[in-house]
Amino acid sequence: KQEVTQIPAALSVPEGENLVLNCSFTDSAIYNLQWFRQDPGKGLTSLLLIQSSQREQTSGRLNASLDKSSGRSTLYIAASQPGDSATYLCAAISGNTPLVFGKGTRLSVIA
Amino acid sequence: EAGVTQFPSHSVIEKGQTVTLRCDPISGHDNLYWYRRVMGKEIKFLLHFVKESKQDESGMPNNRFLAERTGGTYSTLKVQPAELEDSGVYFCASSGQLPSSGNTIYFGEGSWLTVV
């Protein structure tokens, strides 16, 4: 049974700092890994999807990496801004099974 | 193009009452999913429709929950009778092809349910 863990649960950084959010999964036989953002009271916005054959994906200031052998993914945010404050969730996709989510990391970027 | 829409956005009901949540997926998406997040827990899968058929309903917590997708378009999730532990956010999501094929899954804003 796939389990996804995200560390840290919460993170507070000053504006401009680069940061890394961590995601680990127990079953390395994943197809894809997807990172989402959730703003308070809102739905989930897809940020990046990494297929198992890829090692990383980039979108603007965001870079997500995937290491299947170690069961880890990281989301790197460069030059953080107050608008980046949100909860970041990772989800593992194994075969046709539904997404398995971590509990998320709550990020606060202080101006 | 409209995204995944859910109704109602917020609902407060008394224990024992019935609530029906509705989800309209992105037009043309055959795959429709329901997920739930209760306080302090991670988002968990409830069920998956492919068109009008239930592909996987292994996440449905008990028989007080009934999901339908008539005609393979919108879906409803009914909770009857509602219990206090049903409080949480119910997310609907859709995708054109399966996420395992590298296709992004799109989520709605969620229906926030409070049972008092």
PDB file of C-alpha atoms in Angstrom:
ATOM      1  CA  LYS A   1       0.000   0.000   0.000  1.00  0.00           C
ATOM      2  CA  GLN A   2       1.414   3.339  -1.088  1.00  0.00           C
ATOM      3  CA  GLU A   3       2.068   5.896   1.630  1.00  0.00           C
ATOM      4  CA  VAL A   4       3.241   9.443   1.011  1.00  0.00           C
ATOM      5  CA  THR A   5       4.968  11.589   3.600  1.00  0.00           C
ATOM      6  CA  GLN A   6       5.773  15.282   3.387  1.00  0.00           C
ATOM      7  CA  ILE A   7       8.342  17.031   5.518  1.00  0.00           C
ATOM      8  CA  PRO A   8       8.221  19.582   7.004  1.00  0.00           C
ATOM      9  CA  ALA A   9       4.562  19.984   7.899  1.00  0.00           C
ATOM     10  CA  ALA A  10       5.013  23.739   8.038  1.00  0.00           C
ATOM     11  CA  LEU A  11       7.709  26.135   6.920  1.00  0.00           C
ATOM     12  CA  SER A  12       8.181  29.872   7.322  1.00  0.00           C
ATOM     13  CA  VAL A  13      10.822  31.720   5.316  1.00  0.00           C
ATOM     14  CA  PRO A  14      11.695  35.346   4.543  1.00  0.00           C
ATOM     15  CA  GLU A  15      10.917  36.677   1.100  1.00  0.00           C
ATOM     16  CA  GLY A  16      13.603  36.015  -1.487  1.00  0.00           C
ATOM     17  CA  GLU A  17      14.856  32.809   0.042  1.00  0.00           C
ATOM     18  CA  ASN A  18      15.197  29.613  -1.990  1.00  0.00           C
ATOM     19  CA  LEU A  19      13.524  26.606  -0.393  1.00  0.00           C
ATOM     20  CA  VAL A  20      12.983  22.886  -0.816  1.00  0.00           C
ATOM     21  CA  LEU A  21       9.907  20.876   0.064  1.00  0.00           C
ATOM     22  CA  ASN A  22      10.280  17.143   0.499  1.00  0.00           C
ATOM     23  CA  CYS A  23       8.020  14.252  -0.433  1.00  0.00           C
ATOM     24  CA  SER A  24       8.721  10.570   0.122  1.00  0.00           C
ATOM     25  CA  PHE A  25       6.750   7.524  -0.981  1.00  0.00           C
ATOM     26  CA  THR A  26       6.966   3.901   0.085  1.00  0.00           C
ATOM     27  CA  ASP A  27       6.218   2.097  -3.199  1.00  0.00           C
ATOM     28  CA  SER A  28       8.780   3.013  -5.844  1.00  0.00           C
ATOM     29  CA  ALA A  29       6.677   1.437  -8.604  1.00  0.00           C
ATOM     30  CA  ILE A  30       5.003   4.715  -9.380  1.00  0.00           C
ATOM     31  CA  TYR A  31       3.914   5.969 -12.790  1.00  0.00           C
ATOM     32  CA  ASN A  32       3.887   9.655 -12.032  1.00  0.00           C
ATOM     33  CA  LEU A  33       4.213  12.104  -9.203  1.00  0.00           C
ATOM     34  CA  GLN A  34       2.240  15.316  -9.142  1.00  0.00           C
ATOM     35  CA  TRP A  35       2.707  18.467  -7.077  1.00  0.00           C
ATOM     36  CA  PHE A  36      -0.265  20.641  -6.199  1.00  0.00           C
ATOM     37  CA  ARG A  37      -0.833  23.941  -4.490  1.00  0.00           C
ATOM     38  CA  GLN A  38      -3.818  24.696  -2.290  1.00  0.00           C
ATOM     39  CA  ASP A  39      -4.668  28.204  -1.146  1.00  0.00           C
ATOM     40  CA  PRO A  40      -6.832  28.574   1.989  1.00  0.00           C
ATOM     41  CA  GLY A  41     -10.441  27.722   1.230  1.00  0.00           C
ATOM     42  CA  LYS A  42      -9.649  26.888  -2.362  1.00  0.00           C
ATOM     43  CA  GLY A  43      -9.222  23.795  -4.499  1.00  0.00           C
ATOM     44  CA  LEU A  44      -6.058  22.145  -5.719  1.00  0.00           C
ATOM     45  CA  THR A  45      -4.008  23.680  -8.499  1.00  0.00           C
ATOM     46  CA  SER A  46      -1.662  21.382 -10.377  1.00  0.00           C
ATOM     47  CA  LEU A  47       1.893  22.711 -10.443  1.00  0.00           C
ATOM     48  CA  LEU A  48       4.048  20.020 -11.985  1.00  0.00           C
ATOM     49  CA  LEU A  49       3.647  16.412 -13.067  1.00  0.00           C
ATOM     50  CA  ILE A  50       6.737  14.231 -13.343  1.00  0.00           C
ATOM     51  CA  GLN A  51       6.459  10.991 -15.253  1.00  0.00           C
ATOM     52  CA  SER A  52       8.432   8.006 -13.990  1.00  0.00           C
ATOM     53  CA  SER A  53      10.772   8.227 -16.966  1.00  0.00           C
ATOM     54  CA  GLN A  54      11.680  11.818 -16.084  1.00  0.00           C
ATOM     55  CA  ARG A  55      13.954  13.072 -13.377  1.00  0.00           C
ATOM     56  CA  GLU A  56      12.693  16.616 -13.156  1.00  0.00           C
ATOM     57  CA  GLN A  57      10.247  19.197 -14.423  1.00  0.00           C
ATOM     58  CA  THR A  58      10.500  22.959 -14.356  1.00  0.00           C
ATOM     59  CA  SER A  59       7.935  25.709 -14.502  1.00  0.00           C
ATOM     60  CA  GLY A  60       9.073  29.244 -13.868  1.00  0.00           C
ATOM     61  CA  ARG A  61      10.574  29.455 -10.386  1.00  0.00           C
ATOM     62  CA  LEU A  62       9.507  25.901  -9.583  1.00  0.00           C
ATOM     63  CA  ASN A  63      11.571  22.788 -10.136  1.00  0.00           C
ATOM     64  CA  ALA A  64      10.430  19.321  -9.131  1.00  0.00           C
ATOM     65  CA  SER A  65      12.715  16.311  -9.088  1.00  0.00           C
ATOM     66  CA  LEU A  66      11.947  12.618  -8.827  1.00  0.00           C
ATOM     67  CA  ASP A  67      14.193   9.812  -7.603  1.00  0.00           C
ATOM     68  CA  LYS A  68      12.222   6.590  -7.814  1.00  0.00           C
ATOM     69  CA  SER A  69      14.971   4.397  -6.416  1.00  0.00           C
ATOM     70  CA  SER A  70      15.086   6.325  -3.165  1.00  0.00           C
ATOM     71  CA  GLY A  71      11.342   7.015  -3.102  1.00  0.00           C
ATOM     72  CA  ARG A  72      11.763  10.761  -2.983  1.00  0.00           C
ATOM     73  CA  SER A  73      10.649  13.899  -4.754  1.00  0.00           C
ATOM     74  CA  THR A  74      11.537  17.495  -4.014  1.00  0.00           C
ATOM     75  CA  LEU A  75       9.925  20.771  -4.999  1.00  0.00           C
ATOM     76  CA  TYR A  76      12.385  23.624  -5.235  1.00  0.00           C
ATOM     77  CA  ILE A  77      11.050  27.167  -5.140  1.00  0.00           C
ATOM     78  CA  ALA A  78      13.487  29.891  -6.145  1.00  0.00           C
ATOM     79  CA  ALA A  79      13.355  33.449  -4.895  1.00  0.00           C
ATOM     80  CA  SER A  80      10.243  32.905  -2.809  1.00  0.00           C
ATOM     81  CA  GLN A  81       7.518  35.571  -2.734  1.00  0.00           C
ATOM     82  CA  PRO A  82       4.648  36.223  -0.305  1.00  0.00           C
ATOM     83  CA  GLY A  83       2.277  35.035  -3.052  1.00  0.00           C
ATOM     84  CA  ASP A  84       3.862  31.598  -2.797  1.00  0.00           C
ATOM     85  CA  SER A  85       2.293  31.163   0.639  1.00  0.00           C
ATOM     86  CA  ALA A  86       0.007  28.134   0.431  1.00  0.00           C
ATOM     87  CA  THR A  87      -0.124  24.440   1.237  1.00  0.00           C
ATOM     88  CA  TYR A  88       1.888  22.276  -1.160  1.00  0.00           C
ATOM     89  CA  LEU A  89       0.800  18.697  -1.698  1.00  0.00           C
ATOM     90  CA  CYS A  90       2.462  15.857  -3.504  1.00  0.00           C
ATOM     91  CA  ALA A  91       0.590  12.840  -4.817  1.00  0.00           C
ATOM     92  CA  ALA A  92       1.888   9.522  -6.147  1.00  0.00           C
ATOM     93  CA  ILE A  93       0.212   7.722  -9.009  1.00  0.00           C
ATOM     94  CA  SER A  94       0.765   3.981  -9.214  1.00  0.00           C
ATOM     95  CA  GLY A  95      -0.725   2.117 -12.137  1.00  0.00           C
ATOM     96  CA  ASN A  96      -4.403   2.826 -12.393  1.00  0.00           C
ATOM     97  CA  THR A  97      -4.800   3.415  -8.705  1.00  0.00           C
ATOM     98  CA  PRO A  98      -5.927   6.842  -7.646  1.00  0.00           C
ATOM     99  CA  LEU A  99      -3.606   9.541  -6.419  1.00  0.00           C
ATOM    100  CA  VAL A 100      -2.214   8.971  -2.951  1.00  0.00           C
ATOM    101  CA  PHE A 101      -1.597  12.274  -1.208  1.00  0.00           C
ATOM    102  CA  GLY A 102       0.712  13.415   1.522  1.00  0.00           C
ATOM    103  CA  LYS A 103      -0.613  15.695   4.269  1.00  0.00           C
ATOM    104  CA  GLY A 104       1.088  18.681   2.685  1.00  0.00           C
ATOM    105  CA  THR A 105       3.572  21.346   3.697  1.00  0.00           C
ATOM    106  CA  ARG A 106       2.129  24.682   4.777  1.00  0.00           C
ATOM    107  CA  LEU A 107       4.435  27.406   3.486  1.00  0.00           C
ATOM    108  CA  SER A 108       4.494  30.995   4.722  1.00  0.00           C
ATOM    109  CA  VAL A 109       6.711  33.514   2.955  1.00  0.00           C
ATOM    110  CA  ILE A 110       7.195  36.607   5.082  1.00  0.00           C
ATOM    111  CA  ALA A 111       7.618  39.980   3.379  1.00  0.00           C
TER     112      ALA A 111
ATOM    113  CA  GLU B   1     -12.811  26.373 -21.035  1.00  0.00           C
ATOM    114  CA  ALA B   2     -14.590  25.823 -17.723  1.00  0.00           C
ATOM    115  CA  GLY B   3     -12.764  23.846 -15.088  1.00  0.00           C
ATOM    116  CA  VAL B   4     -14.186  21.312 -12.692  1.00  0.00           C
ATOM    117  CA  THR B   5     -17.109  22.913 -10.890  1.00  0.00           C
ATOM    118  CA  GLN B   6     -18.663  21.815  -7.642  1.00  0.00           C
ATOM    119  CA  PHE B   7     -21.864  22.743  -5.863  1.00  0.00           C
ATOM    120  CA  PRO B   8     -22.532  23.731  -3.149  1.00  0.00           C
ATOM    121  CA  SER B   9     -19.282  25.358  -2.147  1.00  0.00           C
ATOM    122  CA  HIS B  10     -20.275  25.254   1.523  1.00  0.00           C
ATOM    123  CA  SER B  11     -22.973  23.355   3.368  1.00  0.00           C
ATOM    124  CA  VAL B  12     -23.920  23.146   7.037  1.00  0.00           C
ATOM    125  CA  ILE B  13     -26.395  20.417   7.950  1.00  0.00           C
ATOM    126  CA  GLU B  14     -27.564  18.691  11.087  1.00  0.00           C
ATOM    127  CA  LYS B  15     -26.619  15.157  11.972  1.00  0.00           C
ATOM    128  CA  GLY B  16     -29.089  12.768  10.373  1.00  0.00           C
ATOM    129  CA  GLN B  17     -29.914  14.998   7.446  1.00  0.00           C
ATOM    130  CA  THR B  18     -29.111  14.328   3.819  1.00  0.00           C
ATOM    131  CA  VAL B  19     -26.748  16.281   1.602  1.00  0.00           C
ATOM    132  CA  THR B  20     -26.106  15.907  -2.100  1.00  0.00           C
ATOM    133  CA  LEU B  21     -22.944  17.275  -3.640  1.00  0.00           C
ATOM    134  CA  ARG B  22     -22.655  17.838  -7.349  1.00  0.00           C
ATOM    135  CA  CYS B  23     -19.644  17.856  -9.638  1.00  0.00           C
ATOM    136  CA  ASP B  24     -19.414  18.928 -13.255  1.00  0.00           C
ATOM    137  CA  PRO B  25     -16.147  17.701 -14.769  1.00  0.00           C
ATOM    138  CA  ILE B  26     -14.263  19.361 -17.571  1.00  0.00           C
ATOM    139  CA  SER B  27     -16.180  18.769 -20.780  1.00  0.00           C
ATOM    140  CA  GLY B  28     -15.042  15.609 -22.525  1.00  0.00           C
ATOM    141  CA  HIS B  29     -13.296  14.105 -19.516  1.00  0.00           C
ATOM    142  CA  ASP B  30     -14.321  10.474 -19.116  1.00  0.00           C
ATOM    143  CA  ASN B  31     -12.567  10.031 -15.775  1.00  0.00           C
ATOM    144  CA  LEU B  32     -14.186  11.563 -12.712  1.00  0.00           C
ATOM    145  CA  TYR B  33     -12.939  11.161  -9.152  1.00  0.00           C
ATOM    146  CA  TRP B  34     -14.192  12.006  -5.702  1.00  0.00           C
ATOM    147  CA  TYR B  35     -11.771  12.673  -2.866  1.00  0.00           C
ATOM    148  CA  ARG B  36     -12.263  13.811   0.710  1.00  0.00           C
ATOM    149  CA  ARG B  37     -10.166  15.602   3.292  1.00  0.00           C
ATOM    150  CA  VAL B  38     -11.263  15.507   6.890  1.00  0.00           C
ATOM    151  CA  MET B  39      -9.687  17.743   9.519  1.00  0.00           C
ATOM    152  CA  GLY B  40      -6.018  17.034  10.115  1.00  0.00           C
ATOM    153  CA  LYS B  41      -5.851  14.175   7.651  1.00  0.00           C
ATOM    154  CA  GLU B  42      -4.551  13.791   4.145  1.00  0.00           C
ATOM    155  CA  ILE B  43      -6.775  13.890   1.075  1.00  0.00           C
ATOM    156  CA  LYS B  44      -8.147  10.429   0.480  1.00  0.00           C
ATOM    157  CA  PHE B  45      -9.673   8.769  -2.550  1.00  0.00           C
ATOM    158  CA  LEU B  46     -13.362   7.858  -2.492  1.00  0.00           C
ATOM    159  CA  LEU B  47     -14.190   6.586  -5.955  1.00  0.00           C
ATOM    160  CA  HIS B  48     -13.494   6.753  -9.670  1.00  0.00           C
ATOM    161  CA  PHE B  49     -15.933   6.822 -12.576  1.00  0.00           C
ATOM    162  CA  VAL B  50     -15.077   6.068 -16.161  1.00  0.00           C
ATOM    163  CA  LYS B  51     -17.946   7.604 -18.048  1.00  0.00           C
ATOM    164  CA  GLU B  52     -21.027   6.366 -16.172  1.00  0.00           C
ATOM    165  CA  SER B  53     -19.407   3.236 -14.719  1.00  0.00           C
ATOM    166  CA  LYS B  54     -17.821   2.945 -11.295  1.00  0.00           C
ATOM    167  CA  GLN B  55     -14.250   1.863 -11.958  1.00  0.00           C
ATOM    168  CA  ASP B  56     -13.138   1.816  -8.352  1.00  0.00           C
ATOM    169  CA  GLU B  57     -15.171   2.580  -5.261  1.00  0.00           C
ATOM    170  CA  SER B  58     -12.782   1.084  -2.739  1.00  0.00           C
ATOM    171  CA  GLY B  59     -12.457   4.357  -0.869  1.00  0.00           C
ATOM    172  CA  MET B  60     -16.130   4.826  -0.051  1.00  0.00           C
ATOM    173  CA  PRO B  61     -16.288   4.764   3.760  1.00  0.00           C
ATOM    174  CA  ASN B  62     -19.664   3.069   4.203  1.00  0.00           C
ATOM    175  CA  ASN B  63     -23.108   2.602   2.685  1.00  0.00           C
ATOM    176  CA  ARG B  64     -24.255   6.036   3.796  1.00  0.00           C
ATOM    177  CA  PHE B  65     -22.396   7.365   0.773  1.00  0.00           C
ATOM    178  CA  LEU B  66     -23.878   6.972  -2.698  1.00  0.00           C
ATOM    179  CA  ALA B  67     -22.289   8.281  -5.873  1.00  0.00           C
ATOM    180  CA  GLU B  68     -23.850   8.408  -9.296  1.00  0.00           C
ATOM    181  CA  ARG B  69     -22.862   9.657 -12.703  1.00  0.00           C
ATOM    182  CA  THR B  70     -25.882   9.461 -14.919  1.00  0.00           C
ATOM    183  CA  GLY B  71     -25.114   9.650 -18.624  1.00  0.00           C
ATOM    184  CA  GLY B  72     -21.427   9.975 -17.934  1.00  0.00           C
ATOM    185  CA  THR B  73     -21.601  13.721 -17.463  1.00  0.00           C
ATOM    186  CA  TYR B  74     -22.010  15.302 -14.034  1.00  0.00           C
ATOM    187  CA  SER B  75     -21.797  13.292 -10.838  1.00  0.00           C
ATOM    188  CA  THR B  76     -23.527  13.486  -7.483  1.00  0.00           C
ATOM    189  CA  LEU B  77     -22.363  12.278  -4.093  1.00  0.00           C
ATOM    190  CA  LYS B  78     -25.116  11.813  -1.543  1.00  0.00           C
ATOM    191  CA  VAL B  79     -24.529  11.362   2.161  1.00  0.00           C
ATOM    192  CA  GLN B  80     -27.552   9.931   3.964  1.00  0.00           C
ATOM    193  CA  PRO B  81     -27.830  10.163   6.902  1.00  0.00           C
ATOM    194  CA  ALA B  82     -24.917  12.488   7.609  1.00  0.00           C
ATOM    195  CA  GLU B  83     -22.791  11.923  10.717  1.00  0.00           C
ATOM    196  CA  LEU B  84     -20.439  14.317  12.513  1.00  0.00           C
ATOM    197  CA  GLU B  85     -17.351  12.519  11.172  1.00  0.00           C
ATOM    198  CA  ASP B  86     -18.458  13.229   7.597  1.00  0.00           C
ATOM    199  CA  SER B  87     -17.442  16.862   8.007  1.00  0.00           C
ATOM    200  CA  GLY B  88     -14.653  17.862   5.669  1.00  0.00           C
ATOM    201  CA  VAL B  89     -13.896  18.992   2.171  1.00  0.00           C
ATOM    202  CA  TYR B  90     -15.118  16.887  -0.712  1.00  0.00           C
ATOM    203  CA  PHE B  91     -13.090  17.361  -3.867  1.00  0.00           C
ATOM    204  CA  CYS B  92     -14.068  16.308  -7.335  1.00  0.00           C
ATOM    205  CA  ALA B  93     -11.490  15.872 -10.068  1.00  0.00           C
ATOM    206  CA  SER B  94     -11.438  14.862 -13.702  1.00  0.00           C
ATOM    207  CA  SER B  95      -8.981  13.796 -16.363  1.00  0.00           C
ATOM    208  CA  GLY B  96      -9.160  13.011 -20.026  1.00  0.00           C
ATOM    209  CA  GLN B  97      -7.004   9.950 -19.883  1.00  0.00           C
ATOM    210  CA  LEU B  98      -5.767   8.113 -16.804  1.00  0.00           C
ATOM    211  CA  PRO B  99      -3.187   9.972 -14.688  1.00  0.00           C
ATOM    212  CA  SER B 100      -0.901   6.964 -15.062  1.00  0.00           C
ATOM    213  CA  SER B 101      -0.605   7.882 -18.743  1.00  0.00           C
ATOM    214  CA  GLY B 102       0.946  11.178 -17.842  1.00  0.00           C
ATOM    215  CA  ASN B 103      -2.255  13.177 -17.957  1.00  0.00           C
ATOM    216  CA  THR B 104      -2.871  15.879 -15.420  1.00  0.00           C
ATOM    217  CA  ILE B 105      -5.809  15.482 -13.107  1.00  0.00           C
ATOM    218  CA  TYR B 106      -7.771  18.673 -12.493  1.00  0.00           C
ATOM    219  CA  PHE B 107      -9.470  19.414  -9.213  1.00  0.00           C
ATOM    220  CA  GLY B 108     -12.488  21.506  -8.365  1.00  0.00           C
ATOM    221  CA  GLU B 109     -12.647  24.055  -5.553  1.00  0.00           C
ATOM    222  CA  GLY B 110     -14.239  21.533  -3.227  1.00  0.00           C
ATOM    223  CA  SER B 111     -17.501  21.321  -1.326  1.00  0.00           C
ATOM    224  CA  TRP B 112     -16.958  22.189   2.333  1.00  0.00           C
ATOM    225  CA  LEU B 113     -19.355  20.144   4.465  1.00  0.00           C
ATOM    226  CA  THR B 114     -19.997  20.760   8.137  1.00  0.00           C
ATOM    227  CA  VAL B 115     -22.249  18.385  10.051  1.00  0.00           C
ATOM    228  CA  VAL B 116     -23.444  19.743  13.403  1.00  0.00           C
TER     229      VAL B 116
END
